[in-house]
Every structure is written in structure tokens, then in C-alpha cells.
XYZ file of N, CA and C in Angstrom:
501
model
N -35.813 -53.579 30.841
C -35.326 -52.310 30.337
C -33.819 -52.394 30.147
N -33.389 -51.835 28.997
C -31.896 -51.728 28.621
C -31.326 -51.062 29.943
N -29.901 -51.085 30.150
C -29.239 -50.304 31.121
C -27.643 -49.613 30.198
N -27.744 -49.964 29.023
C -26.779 -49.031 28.535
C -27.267 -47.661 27.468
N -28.256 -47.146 28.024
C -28.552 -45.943 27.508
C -28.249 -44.783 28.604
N -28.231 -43.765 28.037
C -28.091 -42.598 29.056
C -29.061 -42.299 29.313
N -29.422 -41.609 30.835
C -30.458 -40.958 31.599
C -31.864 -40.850 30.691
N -31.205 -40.125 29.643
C -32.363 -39.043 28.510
C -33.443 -40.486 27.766
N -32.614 -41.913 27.747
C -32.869 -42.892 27.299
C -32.875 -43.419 25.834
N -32.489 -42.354 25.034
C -32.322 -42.582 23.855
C -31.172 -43.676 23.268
N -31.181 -44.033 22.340
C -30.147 -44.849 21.681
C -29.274 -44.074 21.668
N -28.023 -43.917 22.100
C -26.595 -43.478 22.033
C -26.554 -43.068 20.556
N -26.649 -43.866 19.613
C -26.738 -43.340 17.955
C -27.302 -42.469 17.633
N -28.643 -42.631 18.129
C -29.734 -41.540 17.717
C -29.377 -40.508 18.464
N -29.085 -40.520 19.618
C -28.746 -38.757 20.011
C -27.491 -38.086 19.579
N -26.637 -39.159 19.059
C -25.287 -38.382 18.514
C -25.966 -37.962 17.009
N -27.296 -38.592 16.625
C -27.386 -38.052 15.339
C -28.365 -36.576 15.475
N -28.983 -36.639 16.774
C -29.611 -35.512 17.070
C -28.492 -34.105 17.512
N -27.504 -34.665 18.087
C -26.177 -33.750 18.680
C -25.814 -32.677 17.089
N -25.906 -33.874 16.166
C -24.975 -33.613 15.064
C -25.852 -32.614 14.180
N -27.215 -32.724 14.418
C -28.542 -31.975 13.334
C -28.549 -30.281 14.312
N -28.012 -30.645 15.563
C -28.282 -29.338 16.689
C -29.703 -29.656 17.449
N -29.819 -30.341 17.693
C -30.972 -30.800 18.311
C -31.185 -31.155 19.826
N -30.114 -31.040 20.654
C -29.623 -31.329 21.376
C -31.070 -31.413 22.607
N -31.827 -29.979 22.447
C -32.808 -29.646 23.104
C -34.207 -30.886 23.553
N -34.134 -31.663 22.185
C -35.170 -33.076 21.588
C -34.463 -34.075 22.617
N -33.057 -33.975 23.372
C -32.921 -35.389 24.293
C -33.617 -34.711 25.679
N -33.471 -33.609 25.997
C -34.327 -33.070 27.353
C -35.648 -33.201 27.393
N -36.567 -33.669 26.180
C -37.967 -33.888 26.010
C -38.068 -35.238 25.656
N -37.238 -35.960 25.902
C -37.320 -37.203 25.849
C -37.714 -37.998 26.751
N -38.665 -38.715 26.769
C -39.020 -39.569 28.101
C -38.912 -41.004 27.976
N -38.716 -41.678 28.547
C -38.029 -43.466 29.223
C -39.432 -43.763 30.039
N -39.992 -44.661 29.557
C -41.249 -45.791 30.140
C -40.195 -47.123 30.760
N -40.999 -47.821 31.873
C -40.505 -48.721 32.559
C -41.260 -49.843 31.372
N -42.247 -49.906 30.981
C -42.725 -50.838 29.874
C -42.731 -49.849 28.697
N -42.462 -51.034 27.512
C -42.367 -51.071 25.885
C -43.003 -49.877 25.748
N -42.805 -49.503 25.022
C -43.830 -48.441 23.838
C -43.313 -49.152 22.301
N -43.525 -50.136 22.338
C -43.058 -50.607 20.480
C -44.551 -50.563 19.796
N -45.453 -50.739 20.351
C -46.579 -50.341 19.392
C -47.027 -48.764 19.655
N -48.059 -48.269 18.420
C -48.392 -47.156 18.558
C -49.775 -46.864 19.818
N -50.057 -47.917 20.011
C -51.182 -48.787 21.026
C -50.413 -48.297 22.627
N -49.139 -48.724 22.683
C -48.576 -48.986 24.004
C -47.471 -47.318 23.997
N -47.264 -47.194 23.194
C -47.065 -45.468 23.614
C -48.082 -44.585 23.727
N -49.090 -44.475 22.967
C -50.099 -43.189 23.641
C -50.683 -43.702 24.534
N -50.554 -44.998 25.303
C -51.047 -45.292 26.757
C -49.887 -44.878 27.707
N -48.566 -45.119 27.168
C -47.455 -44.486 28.384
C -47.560 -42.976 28.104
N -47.591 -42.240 27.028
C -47.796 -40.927 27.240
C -48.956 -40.179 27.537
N -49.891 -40.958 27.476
C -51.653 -40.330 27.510
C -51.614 -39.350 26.652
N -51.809 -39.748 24.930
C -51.873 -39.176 24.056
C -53.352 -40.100 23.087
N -53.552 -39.432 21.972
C -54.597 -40.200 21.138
C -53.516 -41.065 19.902
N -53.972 -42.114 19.741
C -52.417 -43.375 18.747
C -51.911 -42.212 17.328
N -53.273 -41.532 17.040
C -52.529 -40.619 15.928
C -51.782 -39.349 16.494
N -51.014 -39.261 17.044
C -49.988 -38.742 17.878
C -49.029 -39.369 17.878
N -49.014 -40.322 17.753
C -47.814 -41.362 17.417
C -47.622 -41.580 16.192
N -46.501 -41.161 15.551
C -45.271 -41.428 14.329
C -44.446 -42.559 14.697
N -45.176 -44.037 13.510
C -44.967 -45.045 13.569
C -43.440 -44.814 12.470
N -42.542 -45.483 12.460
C -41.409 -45.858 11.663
C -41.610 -46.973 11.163
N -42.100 -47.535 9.697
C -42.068 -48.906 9.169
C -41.285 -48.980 8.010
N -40.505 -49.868 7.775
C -39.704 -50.106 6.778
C -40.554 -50.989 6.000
N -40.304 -50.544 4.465
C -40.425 -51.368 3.541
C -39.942 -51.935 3.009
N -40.163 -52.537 1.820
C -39.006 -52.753 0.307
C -39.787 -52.767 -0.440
N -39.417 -51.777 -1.417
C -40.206 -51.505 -2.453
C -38.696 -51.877 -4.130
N -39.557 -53.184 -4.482
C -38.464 -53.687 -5.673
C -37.050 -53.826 -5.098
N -37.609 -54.316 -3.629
C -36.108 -54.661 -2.571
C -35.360 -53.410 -2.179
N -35.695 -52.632 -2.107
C -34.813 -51.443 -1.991
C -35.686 -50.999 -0.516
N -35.120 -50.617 0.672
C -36.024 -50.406 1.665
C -36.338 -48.880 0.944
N -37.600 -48.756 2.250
C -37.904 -47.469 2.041
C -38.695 -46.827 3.493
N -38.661 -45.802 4.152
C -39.080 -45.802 5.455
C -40.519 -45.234 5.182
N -41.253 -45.625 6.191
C -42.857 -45.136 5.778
C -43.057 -43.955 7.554
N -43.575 -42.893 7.244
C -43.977 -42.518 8.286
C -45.019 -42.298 8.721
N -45.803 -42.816 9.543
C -47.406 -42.960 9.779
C -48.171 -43.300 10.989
N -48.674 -42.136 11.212
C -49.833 -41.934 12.376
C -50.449 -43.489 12.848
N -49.939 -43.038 14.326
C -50.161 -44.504 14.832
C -51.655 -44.803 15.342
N -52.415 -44.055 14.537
C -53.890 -44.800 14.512
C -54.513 -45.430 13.040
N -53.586 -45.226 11.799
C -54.149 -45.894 10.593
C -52.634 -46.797 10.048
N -52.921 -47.107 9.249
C -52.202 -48.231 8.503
C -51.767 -47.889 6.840
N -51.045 -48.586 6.742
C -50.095 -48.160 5.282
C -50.693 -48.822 4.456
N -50.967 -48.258 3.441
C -51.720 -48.818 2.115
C -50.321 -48.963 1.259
N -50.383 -50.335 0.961
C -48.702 -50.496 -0.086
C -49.621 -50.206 -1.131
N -50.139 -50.327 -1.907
C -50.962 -50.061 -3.256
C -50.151 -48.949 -3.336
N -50.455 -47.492 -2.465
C -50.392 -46.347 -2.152
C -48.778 -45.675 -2.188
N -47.987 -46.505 -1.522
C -46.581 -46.643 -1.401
C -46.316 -47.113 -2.478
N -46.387 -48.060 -3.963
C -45.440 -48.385 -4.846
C -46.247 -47.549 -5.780
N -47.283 -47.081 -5.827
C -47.607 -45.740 -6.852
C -46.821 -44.545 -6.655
N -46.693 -44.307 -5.475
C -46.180 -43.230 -4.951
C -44.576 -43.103 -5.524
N -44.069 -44.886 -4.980
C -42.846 -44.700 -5.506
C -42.384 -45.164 -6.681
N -43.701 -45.291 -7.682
C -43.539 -46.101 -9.105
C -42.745 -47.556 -9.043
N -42.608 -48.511 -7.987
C -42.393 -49.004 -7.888
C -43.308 -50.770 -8.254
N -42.419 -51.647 -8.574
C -43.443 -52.857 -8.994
C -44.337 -53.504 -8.290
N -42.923 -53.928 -6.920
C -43.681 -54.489 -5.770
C -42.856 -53.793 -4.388
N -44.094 -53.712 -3.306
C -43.700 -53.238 -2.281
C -44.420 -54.400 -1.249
N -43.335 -54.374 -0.435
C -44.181 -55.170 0.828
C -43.195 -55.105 2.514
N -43.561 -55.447 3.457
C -42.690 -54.794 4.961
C -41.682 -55.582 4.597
N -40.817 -54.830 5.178
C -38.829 -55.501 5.134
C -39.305 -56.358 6.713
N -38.421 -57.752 6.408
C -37.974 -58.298 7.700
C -37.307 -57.508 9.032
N -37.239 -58.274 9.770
C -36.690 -57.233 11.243
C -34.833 -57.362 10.707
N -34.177 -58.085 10.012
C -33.224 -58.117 9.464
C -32.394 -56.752 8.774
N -33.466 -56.763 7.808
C -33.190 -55.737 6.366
C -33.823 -54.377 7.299
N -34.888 -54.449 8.749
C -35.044 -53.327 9.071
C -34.000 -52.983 9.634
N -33.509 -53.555 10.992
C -31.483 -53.634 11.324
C -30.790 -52.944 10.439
N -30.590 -53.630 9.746
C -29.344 -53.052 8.590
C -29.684 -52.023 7.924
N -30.672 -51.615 7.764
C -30.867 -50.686 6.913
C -31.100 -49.356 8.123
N -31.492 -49.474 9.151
C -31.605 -48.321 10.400
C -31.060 -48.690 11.317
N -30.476 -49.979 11.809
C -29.410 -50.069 13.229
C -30.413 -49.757 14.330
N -31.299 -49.972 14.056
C -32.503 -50.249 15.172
C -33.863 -51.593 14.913
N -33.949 -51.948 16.305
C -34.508 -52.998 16.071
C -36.275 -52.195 16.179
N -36.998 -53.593 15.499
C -38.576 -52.945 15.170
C -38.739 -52.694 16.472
N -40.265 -51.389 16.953
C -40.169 -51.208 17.767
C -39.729 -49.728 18.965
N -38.442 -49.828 18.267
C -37.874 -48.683 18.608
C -37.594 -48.132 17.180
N -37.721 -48.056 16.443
C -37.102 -47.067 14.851
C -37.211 -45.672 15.267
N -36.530 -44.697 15.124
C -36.596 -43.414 14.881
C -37.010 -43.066 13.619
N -37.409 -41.866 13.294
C -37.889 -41.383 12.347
C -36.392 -40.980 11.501
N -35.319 -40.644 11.562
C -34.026 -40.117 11.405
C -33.244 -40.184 12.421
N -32.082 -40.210 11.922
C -30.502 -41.242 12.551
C -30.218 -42.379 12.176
N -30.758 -42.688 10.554
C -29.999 -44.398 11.158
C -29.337 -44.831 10.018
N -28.632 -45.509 9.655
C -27.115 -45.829 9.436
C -27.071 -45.695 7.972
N -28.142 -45.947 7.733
C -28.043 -45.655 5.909
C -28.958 -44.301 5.686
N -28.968 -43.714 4.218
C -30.116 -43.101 4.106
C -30.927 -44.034 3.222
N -31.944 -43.598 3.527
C -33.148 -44.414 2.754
C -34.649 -43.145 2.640
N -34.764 -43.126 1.924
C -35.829 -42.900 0.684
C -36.990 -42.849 2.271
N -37.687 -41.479 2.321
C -38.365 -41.309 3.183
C -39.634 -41.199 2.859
N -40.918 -41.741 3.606
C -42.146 -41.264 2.878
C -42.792 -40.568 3.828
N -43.811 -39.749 4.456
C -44.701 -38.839 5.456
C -45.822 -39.145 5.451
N -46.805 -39.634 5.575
C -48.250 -39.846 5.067
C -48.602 -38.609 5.748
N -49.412 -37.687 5.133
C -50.005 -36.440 5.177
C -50.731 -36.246 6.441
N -51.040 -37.265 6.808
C -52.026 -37.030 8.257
C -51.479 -36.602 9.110
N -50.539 -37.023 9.290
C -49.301 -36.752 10.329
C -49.042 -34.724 10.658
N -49.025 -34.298 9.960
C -49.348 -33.159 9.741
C -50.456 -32.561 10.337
N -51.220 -32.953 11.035
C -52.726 -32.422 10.995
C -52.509 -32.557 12.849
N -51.724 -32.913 13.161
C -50.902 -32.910 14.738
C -50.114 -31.244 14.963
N -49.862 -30.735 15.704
C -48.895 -29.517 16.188
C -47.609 -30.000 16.635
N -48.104 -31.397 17.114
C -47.044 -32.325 17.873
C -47.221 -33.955 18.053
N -46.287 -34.712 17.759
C -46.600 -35.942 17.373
C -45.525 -36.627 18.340
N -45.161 -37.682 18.464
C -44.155 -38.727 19.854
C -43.700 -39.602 18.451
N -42.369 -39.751 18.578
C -41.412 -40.918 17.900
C -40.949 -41.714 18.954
N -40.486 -42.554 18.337
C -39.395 -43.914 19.417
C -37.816 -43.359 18.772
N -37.738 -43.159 19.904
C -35.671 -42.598 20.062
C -34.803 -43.425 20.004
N -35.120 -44.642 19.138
C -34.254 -45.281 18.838
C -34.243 -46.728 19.851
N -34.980 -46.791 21.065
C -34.905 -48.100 21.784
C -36.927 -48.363 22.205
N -36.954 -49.891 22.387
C -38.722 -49.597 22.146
C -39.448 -49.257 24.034
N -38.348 -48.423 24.370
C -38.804 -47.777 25.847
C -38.893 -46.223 25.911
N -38.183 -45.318 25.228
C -38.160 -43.917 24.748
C -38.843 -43.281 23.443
N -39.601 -42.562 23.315
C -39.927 -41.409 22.717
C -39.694 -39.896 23.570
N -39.949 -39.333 21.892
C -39.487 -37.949 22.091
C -40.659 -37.328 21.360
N -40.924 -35.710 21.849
C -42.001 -35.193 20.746
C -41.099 -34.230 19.871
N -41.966 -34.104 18.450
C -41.741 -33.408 17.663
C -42.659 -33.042 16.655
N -42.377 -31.596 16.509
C -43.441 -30.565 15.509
C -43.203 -31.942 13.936
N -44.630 -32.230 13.695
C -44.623 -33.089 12.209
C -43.642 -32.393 11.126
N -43.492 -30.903 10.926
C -43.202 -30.255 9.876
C -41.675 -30.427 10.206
N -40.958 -30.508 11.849
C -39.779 -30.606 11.504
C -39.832 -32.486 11.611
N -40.406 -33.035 11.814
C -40.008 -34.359 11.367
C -39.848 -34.512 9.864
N -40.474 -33.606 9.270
C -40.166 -34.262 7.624
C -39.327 -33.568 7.167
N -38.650 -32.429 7.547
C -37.335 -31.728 7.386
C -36.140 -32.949 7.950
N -36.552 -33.250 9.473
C -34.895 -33.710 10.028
C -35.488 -35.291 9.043
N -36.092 -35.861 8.586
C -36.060 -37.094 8.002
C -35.978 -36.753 6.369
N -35.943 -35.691 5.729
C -36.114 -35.969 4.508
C -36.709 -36.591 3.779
N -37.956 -36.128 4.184
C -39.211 -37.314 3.452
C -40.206 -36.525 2.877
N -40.141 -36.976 1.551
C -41.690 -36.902 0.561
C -42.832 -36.753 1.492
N -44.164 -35.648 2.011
C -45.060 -35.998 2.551
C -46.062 -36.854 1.122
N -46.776 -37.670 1.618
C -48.021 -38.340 0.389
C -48.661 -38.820 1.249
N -49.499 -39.093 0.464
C -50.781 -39.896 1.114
C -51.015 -41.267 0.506
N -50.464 -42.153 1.763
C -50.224 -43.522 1.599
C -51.176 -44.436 2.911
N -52.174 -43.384 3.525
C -52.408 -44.760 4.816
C -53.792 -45.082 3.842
N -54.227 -46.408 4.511
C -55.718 -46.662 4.274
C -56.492 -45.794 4.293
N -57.393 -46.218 3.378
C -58.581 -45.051 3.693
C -59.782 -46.389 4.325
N -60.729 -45.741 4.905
C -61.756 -46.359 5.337
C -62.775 -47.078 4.660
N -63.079 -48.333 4.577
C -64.084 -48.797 3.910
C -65.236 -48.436 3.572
């Protein structure tokens, strides 16, 4: 476990970006696991939640340009779905590199909003169908909950419908 986060456990970035939205309330509902939560698998086992409760953060690149995907951590991202969506040629996952630079968080821990660039947000609709959903606060040991409807406000993201559908 990191030891330069504060109490609340969030990334220092991400809560100055929560400080800055007025959010201040989202670091007191924040909770710190002694093990990972970087998958959507290993957080609704530290929170005892169901995985679609979990708001996965995945970066793309769509025609190289990232793009953040937001999606219920019990289904999976249909890129087909994502470069229609974003009329784009080709889409496929950004390296842990281009995810860095483009959010200042490593995979794992991504927040949904706070991170160093803006980038082009997407919601997959399911996500919605929650009252309340768990993000990663920026390090892959903290989440926080939040109402879906203000996640796609504080992220600025297109909701669509981009996960798999079932065979």
C-alpha cells in the first residue's frame, strides 16, 4: 500500500480535483482497502457489492486520440460500438503509457474525472440502471461511491451504448 496519500486515500490530484468541482463531501465516502481493487472483480469483493456497481475507467485510442470509456464492471467494451459511436476509423485500448499521460494515473486506479488532460468521455448506458456505483480515486487501493447521473455530469461524458451484448 502507498503511504503518501492522505487518510481519505485518494490520489492527492484527484481530491484537489474533487476540492475544486465542491465535492469535498465524495473524500469522506471514500474508502482505502489493505489489498488492490484494480479490477472490477477485486473491488466489489472489498466492498461487497455486485461487479456492475463498479465504474471501470478504460482508456482508448480511437484514430490515436485517447478517449475514456466508462463501464460497469460486470460487461466489457465493444470497440465496434466505441468507433461508431465516435465515427472513428480505428479504435483499440491505449497502452499503460498513453493511459499515464493522458490521466496521470496508473491502470487500475483511473478515476472517472480529475485527470490532467481532458479527453472525450464515453458512459455506457448500463451504468445508469445503478442509484449508486464505486470508482477508483485515483490509486488501485481507494474507491469512492457515486450517483451514475452525477458521474456523467462531473466527467462530461456522452452516455451510449458501447458494452457487449451477449451472444
Amino acid at each position: 500500500m502507498t503511504t503518501d496519500t492522505p487518510d481519505h486515500g485518494a490520489h492527492p490530484r484527484f481530491a484537489e480535483a474533487l476540492r475544486a468541482l465542491g465535492l469535498e463531501d465524495v473524500l469522506a465516502r471514500a474508502r482505502r482497502f489493505p489489498e488492490a481493487t484494480r479490477t472490477a472483480a477485486e473491488a466489489a469483493a472489498a466492498i461487497g457489492c455486485e461487479p456492475s456497481r463498479i465504474c471501470k475507467s478504460l482508456v482508448f485510442a480511437a484514430d490515436g486520440v485517447p478517449v475514456l470509456v466508462l463501464m460497469d464492471g460486470a460487461s466489457r467494451v465493444d470497440v465496434e460500438r466505441v468507433r461508431a459511436e465516435l465515427g472513428a476509423g480505428k479504435v483499440g485500448r491505449a497502452d499503460a503509457r498513453v493511459v499515464r499521460e493522458t490521466t496521470g494515473y496508473a491502470i487500475g486506479g483511473v478515476p472517472p474525472f480529475g485527470h490532467r488532460t481532458r479527453t472525450r468521455v464515453l458512459t455506457d448506458r448500463a451504468l445508469l440502471e445503478h442509484d449508486l456505483v464505486w470508482a477508483a480515486a485515483g490509486t488501485p487501493y481507494t474507491v469512492f461511491p457515486v450517483a451514475p447521473e452525477d458521474l456523467v455530469v462531473h466527467a462530461g461524458a456522452t452516455v451510449a451504448d458501447v458494452r457487449e451484448r451477449p451472444a
